[in-house]
Every structure is written in C-alpha cells, then in structure tokens.
Coordinates of C-alpha atoms and ligand atoms in Angstrom, one line a residue:
M1 CA 23.3 13.7 -25.5
S2 CA 20.3 13.3 -23.3
K3 CA 18.9 16.1 -21.2
I4 CA 19.5 15.3 -17.5
L5 CA 16.4 15.2 -15.3
D6 CA 17.7 16.9 -12.2
G7 CA 16.0 15.3 -9.1
K8 CA 17.8 17.7 -6.9
L9 CA 16.2 20.7 -8.5
V10 CA 12.9 19.2 -8.7
S11 CA 13.0 18.1 -5.1
K12 CA 14.0 21.6 -4.0
S13 CA 11.1 23.1 -5.7
L14 CA 8.6 20.6 -4.0
K15 CA 10.3 21.0 -0.5
D16 CA 10.1 24.8 -0.9
K17 CA 6.4 24.6 -1.5
V18 CA 6.0 22.3 1.5
A19 CA 8.1 24.7 3.7
Q20 CA 5.9 27.6 2.7
E21 CA 2.7 25.7 3.5
V22 CA 4.1 24.3 6.8
A23 CA 4.9 27.9 7.8
A24 CA 1.5 29.2 6.8
L25 CA -0.2 26.4 9.1
S26 CA 2.1 27.3 11.9
E27 CA 0.8 30.9 11.7
D28 CA -2.6 29.3 12.4
G29 CA -1.3 27.3 15.3
I30 CA -1.1 24.0 13.5
T31 CA 2.2 22.1 13.6
V32 CA 3.1 19.3 11.3
G33 CA 4.8 16.1 12.7
L34 CA 6.2 12.9 11.3
A35 CA 7.2 9.9 13.4
V36 CA 9.8 7.7 12.0
I37 CA 10.4 4.3 13.5
L38 CA 13.7 2.3 13.0
V39 CA 14.1 -1.3 14.2
G40 CA 17.5 -2.6 14.5
D41 CA 20.8 -1.1 13.2
D42 CA 20.9 -1.7 9.4
P43 CA 23.4 0.8 8.3
A44 CA 21.5 1.8 5.0
S45 CA 18.3 2.2 7.0
Q46 CA 20.2 4.5 9.5
I47 CA 21.2 6.7 6.6
Y48 CA 17.6 6.9 5.2
V49 CA 16.2 7.7 8.7
N50 CA 18.9 10.4 9.3
N51 CA 18.1 11.9 5.7
K52 CA 14.4 11.9 6.5
K53 CA 15.0 13.8 9.8
N54 CA 17.2 16.4 8.1
A55 CA 14.5 16.9 5.4
C56 CA 11.9 17.4 8.2
D57 CA 14.2 20.0 9.9
A58 CA 14.6 21.9 6.6
V59 CA 10.9 22.2 5.8
G60 CA 9.8 22.9 9.4
I61 CA 8.2 19.5 10.1
K62 CA 8.6 18.2 13.5
S63 CA 10.2 14.8 13.5
F64 CA 9.8 12.0 16.2
E65 CA 12.3 9.5 16.1
Y66 CA 12.0 5.9 17.6
R67 CA 15.1 3.9 17.3
L68 CA 14.2 0.4 18.6
D69 CA 16.5 -2.6 19.4
A70 CA 16.8 -5.2 16.8
N71 CA 15.1 -7.6 19.3
T72 CA 11.9 -5.5 19.7
T73 CA 8.9 -7.8 19.3
Q74 CA 6.0 -7.4 16.8
D75 CA 3.6 -6.7 19.6
E76 CA 5.8 -4.0 21.1
L77 CA 6.2 -2.4 17.7
I78 CA 2.5 -2.4 17.0
S79 CA 1.8 -1.1 20.5
L80 CA 4.0 1.9 19.7
I81 CA 2.3 2.4 16.3
K82 CA -1.2 2.3 18.2
T83 CA 0.0 5.0 20.6
L84 CA 1.3 7.2 17.7
N85 CA -2.0 6.6 15.7
S86 CA -3.8 8.5 18.6
D87 CA -1.1 11.1 19.1
K88 CA -2.4 14.5 17.8
D89 CA 1.1 15.9 17.4
V90 CA 2.0 13.0 15.0
N91 CA 0.4 13.5 11.5
G92 CA 2.4 10.9 9.7
I93 CA 4.0 7.4 10.6
L94 CA 6.7 5.7 8.8
C95 CA 8.3 2.5 9.8
Q96 CA 11.5 2.1 8.0
L97 CA 11.7 -1.1 6.0
P98 CA 13.1 -3.8 5.9
L99 CA 12.2 -5.0 9.4
P100 CA 14.0 -7.8 11.2
N101 CA 12.9 -11.2 10.1
H102 CA 10.8 -12.1 13.1
I103 CA 8.5 -9.2 12.4
D104 CA 5.6 -9.4 9.9
E105 CA 5.9 -6.3 7.7
Q106 CA 2.3 -6.6 6.5
A107 CA 0.9 -6.8 10.0
V108 CA 3.0 -3.7 11.0
I109 CA 1.9 -1.7 7.9
A110 CA -1.8 -2.8 8.6
A111 CA -1.5 -1.4 12.2
I112 CA -0.6 2.2 10.9
S113 CA -3.7 4.4 10.7
P114 CA -4.4 4.8 6.8
Q115 CA -4.8 8.5 7.5
K116 CA -1.2 8.7 8.9
D117 CA 0.2 6.2 6.4
V118 CA 2.5 8.6 4.5
D119 CA 4.3 5.9 2.7
A120 CA 0.9 4.8 1.1
F121 CA 1.7 1.2 1.9
H122 CA -1.5 0.4 3.9
I123 CA -3.9 -1.9 2.1
S124 CA -6.7 0.7 2.0
N125 CA -4.3 3.4 0.5
V126 CA -3.1 0.7 -2.1
G127 CA -6.7 0.0 -2.9
R128 CA -7.4 3.7 -3.3
I129 CA -4.5 4.1 -5.7
M130 CA -6.0 1.3 -7.8
L131 CA -9.3 3.2 -8.0
G132 CA -7.6 6.6 -8.6
N133 CA -9.2 8.0 -5.5
F134 CA -6.2 8.7 -3.3
E135 CA -4.8 11.0 -0.6
F136 CA -1.3 9.7 -0.5
L137 CA 0.9 8.3 -3.2
P138 CA 3.8 6.0 -2.6
C139 CA 6.9 8.3 -2.5
T140 CA 9.2 7.0 -5.2
P141 CA 6.6 6.5 -8.0
A142 CA 4.9 9.9 -7.1
G143 CA 8.4 11.6 -7.2
I144 CA 8.9 10.2 -10.8
I145 CA 5.6 11.7 -11.9
H146 CA 6.8 15.0 -10.3
I147 CA 10.0 14.8 -12.4
L148 CA 8.0 14.1 -15.6
D149 CA 5.7 17.0 -14.9
F150 CA 8.4 19.4 -14.0
Y151 CA 10.1 18.8 -17.3
G152 CA 6.9 18.9 -19.2
I153 CA 7.1 15.3 -20.5
D154 CA 3.6 14.1 -21.5
I155 CA 2.7 10.7 -20.5
E156 CA -0.7 10.4 -22.3
G157 CA -0.6 7.9 -25.1
K158 CA 3.2 7.0 -24.6
N159 CA 4.5 3.5 -24.4
C160 CA 5.5 3.1 -20.8
V161 CA 7.6 0.2 -19.6
V162 CA 8.3 -0.5 -16.0
I163 CA 10.8 -3.1 -15.2
G164 CA 10.1 -4.4 -11.6
R165 CA 6.9 -5.2 -10.0
S166 CA 7.6 -4.6 -6.3
N167 CA 4.7 -3.3 -4.1
I168 CA 6.5 -0.1 -3.3
V169 CA 7.9 0.9 -6.7
G170 CA 7.0 -1.2 -9.9
K171 CA 3.3 -1.8 -9.3
P172 CA 2.3 1.6 -8.1
M173 CA 4.6 3.2 -10.7
A174 CA 2.6 1.3 -13.4
M175 CA -0.7 2.4 -12.0
L176 CA 0.3 6.1 -11.8
L177 CA 1.4 6.0 -15.5
L178 CA -1.9 4.3 -16.3
H179 CA -3.8 7.0 -14.4
R180 CA -2.0 9.4 -16.8
N181 CA -3.1 7.6 -19.8
G182 CA 0.1 6.0 -20.6
T183 CA 0.0 2.5 -22.3
V184 CA 1.8 0.5 -19.7
T185 CA 3.8 -2.7 -19.8
I186 CA 5.2 -4.2 -16.5
C187 CA 8.2 -6.5 -16.8
H188 CA 9.8 -8.7 -14.3
S189 CA 12.4 -11.5 -13.9
K190 CA 10.2 -14.1 -15.9
T191 CA 9.5 -11.7 -18.8
K192 CA 10.7 -13.1 -22.2
C193 CA 12.5 -11.0 -24.7
L194 CA 12.8 -8.1 -22.4
S195 CA 14.8 -5.9 -24.6
E196 CA 12.3 -6.2 -27.5
I197 CA 9.8 -4.7 -25.1
T198 CA 12.0 -2.1 -23.6
R199 CA 13.1 -0.9 -27.1
N200 CA 9.5 0.1 -27.7
A201 CA 9.4 2.3 -24.6
D202 CA 8.9 6.0 -25.0
I203 CA 9.1 6.2 -21.1
L204 CA 11.3 3.4 -19.5
V205 CA 11.4 3.0 -15.7
S206 CA 14.1 0.6 -14.4
A207 CA 13.4 -0.6 -10.8
V208 CA 15.4 -3.8 -10.7
G209 CA 18.2 -3.1 -8.3
K210 CA 21.1 -4.5 -10.4
A211 CA 24.1 -2.3 -11.4
G212 CA 24.6 -2.3 -15.1
F213 CA 21.2 -3.9 -15.9
L214 CA 19.9 -1.6 -18.5
T215 CA 22.2 -1.4 -21.5
A216 CA 22.1 0.9 -24.6
D217 CA 20.8 -1.8 -26.9
M218 CA 17.6 -2.0 -24.7
V219 CA 16.7 1.7 -25.2
K220 CA 14.9 3.5 -28.1
K221 CA 16.6 6.6 -29.4
G222 CA 15.0 9.7 -27.7
A223 CA 13.3 7.7 -24.9
V224 CA 12.8 9.0 -21.3
V225 CA 14.9 6.8 -19.1
I226 CA 14.3 6.8 -15.3
D227 CA 16.7 5.0 -13.1
V228 CA 15.2 4.0 -9.8
G229 CA 18.0 1.5 -8.8
M230 CA 20.2 2.1 -5.9
N231 CA 23.1 -0.2 -6.0
R232 CA 26.6 -0.2 -4.7
Y233 CA 29.4 -1.1 -7.3
N234 CA 32.9 -0.9 -6.3
G235 CA 31.9 1.1 -3.2
K236 CA 30.1 3.6 -5.3
L237 CA 26.3 4.4 -5.4
C238 CA 24.9 3.6 -8.9
G239 CA 21.7 2.9 -10.6
D240 CA 20.4 0.1 -12.9
V241 CA 21.3 2.0 -15.9
C242 CA 24.7 2.1 -17.8
F243 CA 24.5 5.9 -17.8
E244 CA 27.4 6.8 -20.0
E245 CA 26.3 4.8 -23.1
I246 CA 22.5 5.3 -22.6
S247 CA 22.9 9.2 -22.1
K248 CA 24.2 9.3 -25.7
I249 CA 20.8 7.9 -27.1
A250 CA 18.1 8.7 -24.7
G251 CA 16.1 12.0 -24.9
Y252 CA 16.1 12.4 -21.1
I253 CA 17.8 10.5 -18.3
T254 CA 17.8 10.6 -14.5
P255 CA 21.3 10.3 -12.9
V256 CA 22.2 8.3 -9.8
P257 CA 22.8 10.0 -7.4
G258 CA 20.7 13.0 -7.9
G259 CA 17.7 11.7 -9.9
V260 CA 14.9 9.8 -8.2
G261 CA 16.5 9.4 -4.8
P262 CA 15.9 13.1 -3.7
M263 CA 12.4 13.0 -5.0
T264 CA 11.4 10.2 -2.6
I265 CA 12.1 12.2 0.5
A266 CA 10.4 15.3 -0.9
V267 CA 7.3 13.4 -1.6
L268 CA 7.4 12.1 2.0
M269 CA 7.5 15.6 3.2
N270 CA 4.6 16.6 0.9
N271 CA 2.5 13.5 2.0
T272 CA 3.1 14.5 5.8
L273 CA 1.9 18.0 4.9
T274 CA -1.2 16.6 3.3
A275 CA -1.9 14.3 6.1
A276 CA -1.7 17.2 8.6
K277 CA -4.0 19.3 6.3
I278 CA -6.6 16.5 6.2
Q279 CA -6.4 15.9 9.9
N280 CA -7.0 19.5 10.5
G281 CA -9.9 19.9 8.2
R282 CA -7.9 22.1 5.6
Ligands
NAP301 P1 12.6 -5.6 -5.5 O1 11.5 -5.7 -4.6 O2 13.8 -6.3 -5.3 O3 12.2 -5.8 -7.0 C1 13.0 -5.9 -8.0 C2 12.2 -6.3 -9.3 O4 13.2 -6.4 -10.4 C3 11.4 -7.5 -9.2 O5 10.1 -7.4 -9.6 C4 12.1 -8.5 -10.0 O6 11.3 -9.5 -10.7 C5 12.7 -7.6 -11.1 N1 13.8 -8.2 -11.7 C6 14.9 -8.8 -11.1 N2 15.7 -9.3 -12.0 C7 15.2 -9.0 -13.2 C8 15.5 -9.4 -14.5 N3 16.6 -10.1 -14.9 N4 14.8 -8.8 -15.6 C9 13.6 -8.3 -15.2 N5 13.2 -7.9 -14.0 C10 14.0 -8.4 -13.0 O7 13.2 -4.0 -5.5 P2 12.4 -2.7 -5.2 O8 12.2 -2.5 -3.8 O9 11.4 -2.4 -6.2 O10 13.6 -1.7 -5.6 C11 14.2 -1.7 -6.9 C12 15.5 -0.8 -6.9 O11 15.1 0.5 -6.6 C13 16.5 -1.2 -5.8 O12 17.8 -0.9 -6.3 C14 16.2 -0.2 -4.6 O13 17.3 0.1 -3.9 C15 15.8 1.0 -5.5 N6 14.9 1.9 -4.8 C16 15.3 3.3 -4.8 C17 14.4 4.2 -4.3 C18 14.8 5.6 -4.4 O14 14.3 6.4 -3.7 N7 15.6 6.0 -5.3 C19 13.3 3.8 -3.6 C20 13.0 2.4 -3.5 C21 13.7 1.5 -4.1 P3 10.4 -10.7 -9.9 O15 9.2 -9.8 -9.3 O16 10.1 -11.5 -10.9 O17 11.4 -11.1 -8.9

C-alpha cells in the first residue's frame, strides 16, 4: 500500500509557521492584509472565498472582502484593484477566478500590482518563475513542492510527468519541478500514447479535472502520484486518480480531499506574508 501524503498535516505546519511570523510582525506594529474580490455568485467560488477568509482569520491575516455583483463592469473591477494597489493595509490582492464572461481575465490580472499578486498570475511574476528569480509562486504547484519536501521526496534526476498544461497548474508545476532538476514531460489532450509516458514517471502529477482519469495501468510501481483534480462524482468530491486501485501500487499518493487542496490555501497565506515582509523592507 502507498504512503498517504497528508496535505492537511503539511498545510498545518506551513500555516503554523505563517501564524508565528504574522504575530512577530504584529509586535513590531506591522499588520498583514489580504483583499479577496469575488465577482458574481458562483457557488464553488463562494466556498473558495469563504475558505480563504477562514484561513486568514486562523493565521492572523486581516482579510478584506469585496463581493461584487455579476454585472460589475471590467472598468469598475479594475478601478477597485487600482485603489487596493495603493492601499497600505492591503499587502496581497486576489481576484477569484473564473470571472464572468464579459470581463477579460488577463486585463484584470495585469491590473494587479505585481508586488501584491499573491496568486503569482501577473505576467511579470510568471516571467520571474521562468527565470527562477521569483518572490511568489503559484499556490497549487508550490503547495505540491511543499508536500514533496515535507516527506523528503527528492526531485533531482527523477522522471516527472505533469498531465495538464494550464497557466495556473500544469505549466508552473512543470517549471518548479524543472527548477528542482527533475526531468520533466508535460502531457495534454493531444499527447499520443499517454500511458506509455506516465508509466515512466517517478513523480506523476495529474491536473486534468476528470474523475477516474488516471487508472492503475498508467502508473509505475512505487511512483509518487499527486492528484490535483477536484471533481464532483455522484455528488462527492474526488480527484482525477482512481485512488483505490492506484494506492495498491504507488509508493506515495495524495488523497482527495485532504491532499493538494489544503496546500493551495496555506501557500496563499505564506505568499501574503511574503508580500507584507517585502513591502515593509523585512
Ligand atoms: P484546465 O485549465 O481545464 O486544464 C486541464 C488540462 O488537462 C488541459 O491542459 C488539458 O489539455 C488536459 N487534458 C484534458 N483532457 C486530457 C486528456 N484526455 N489527456 C491528457 N490531458 C488532458 O484545468 P486546471 O485549471 O489546470 O485544473 C485541473 C484540475 O485541478 C481541475 O479539476 C481543477 O478543479 C483542479 N484544481 C485544483 C486545485 C487545488 O487546489 N486542489 C487548484 C487548481 C485546480 P489541453 O490543454 O490540450 O486542453
């Protein structure tokens, strides 16, 4: 049986560290603040925003919530972001995606000050990740690296396969594994003979978004299997990975829920702390 990579445990250790540092800054009169903007009433986004607020409360970060009507215009949203860019109490700004169709996501992300871009989606932060000269890392891929480090899983020289090439998960995940000297292959919907590639993976990350996508015949015995997927199947939250069958052959595996998900928010807290430290010359 595989060893379970417990994202709740790892996220607790990261959040404890953040809480200690936030408390230390507060003793020096420095507060840490995160602004979260939600446009519209998408139920999943509402849950994510609530979870982020609760995480802020738990680590002592002040959260500023902006719940905007679905009809909010792009100009109105960008104008709010500009105000937050110059608000000294706000160290990080997060605009919950997806945005309604009439708003250009890239234009909104571009409006966020790169110094407050705690999701690391701004083009200048994306470029810095490519160069390996970054202050913020995108939350989900960085959370996965935290899990691997926590469990002492070495990346150097390993065959790493990432399924999925989105800007928020797949591509930055591949880049972070590359920075750690993994030998990285990125797969996507046009990849041929996918299972031949995945069966060579020492570290296999699935970020596809389809329940039951990764089956046991696609996994090498002893591999590290990271399940990023968050899907609903028969009303239940599940990942991309057929957990029961793969946990019999993988060396390590993340569960869903309780794997990658909790790490995403913990890294967001850590990024907000980093932003506050940089903005205060620490
Ligand atoms: P996305 O933008 O929809 O990307 C999905 C990727 O999967 C695409 O690159 C797509 O390839 C690829 N794909 C689809 N079908 C495939 C197939 N048959 N074979 C190989 N590749 C295939 O999704 P995302 O935003 O990266 O998210 C992926 C999953 O992670 C979703 O379930 C999402 O909810 C979850 N997620 C979880 C967290 C967390 O905190 N746990 C955070 C973010 C996302 P093409 O590019 O060719 O279309």
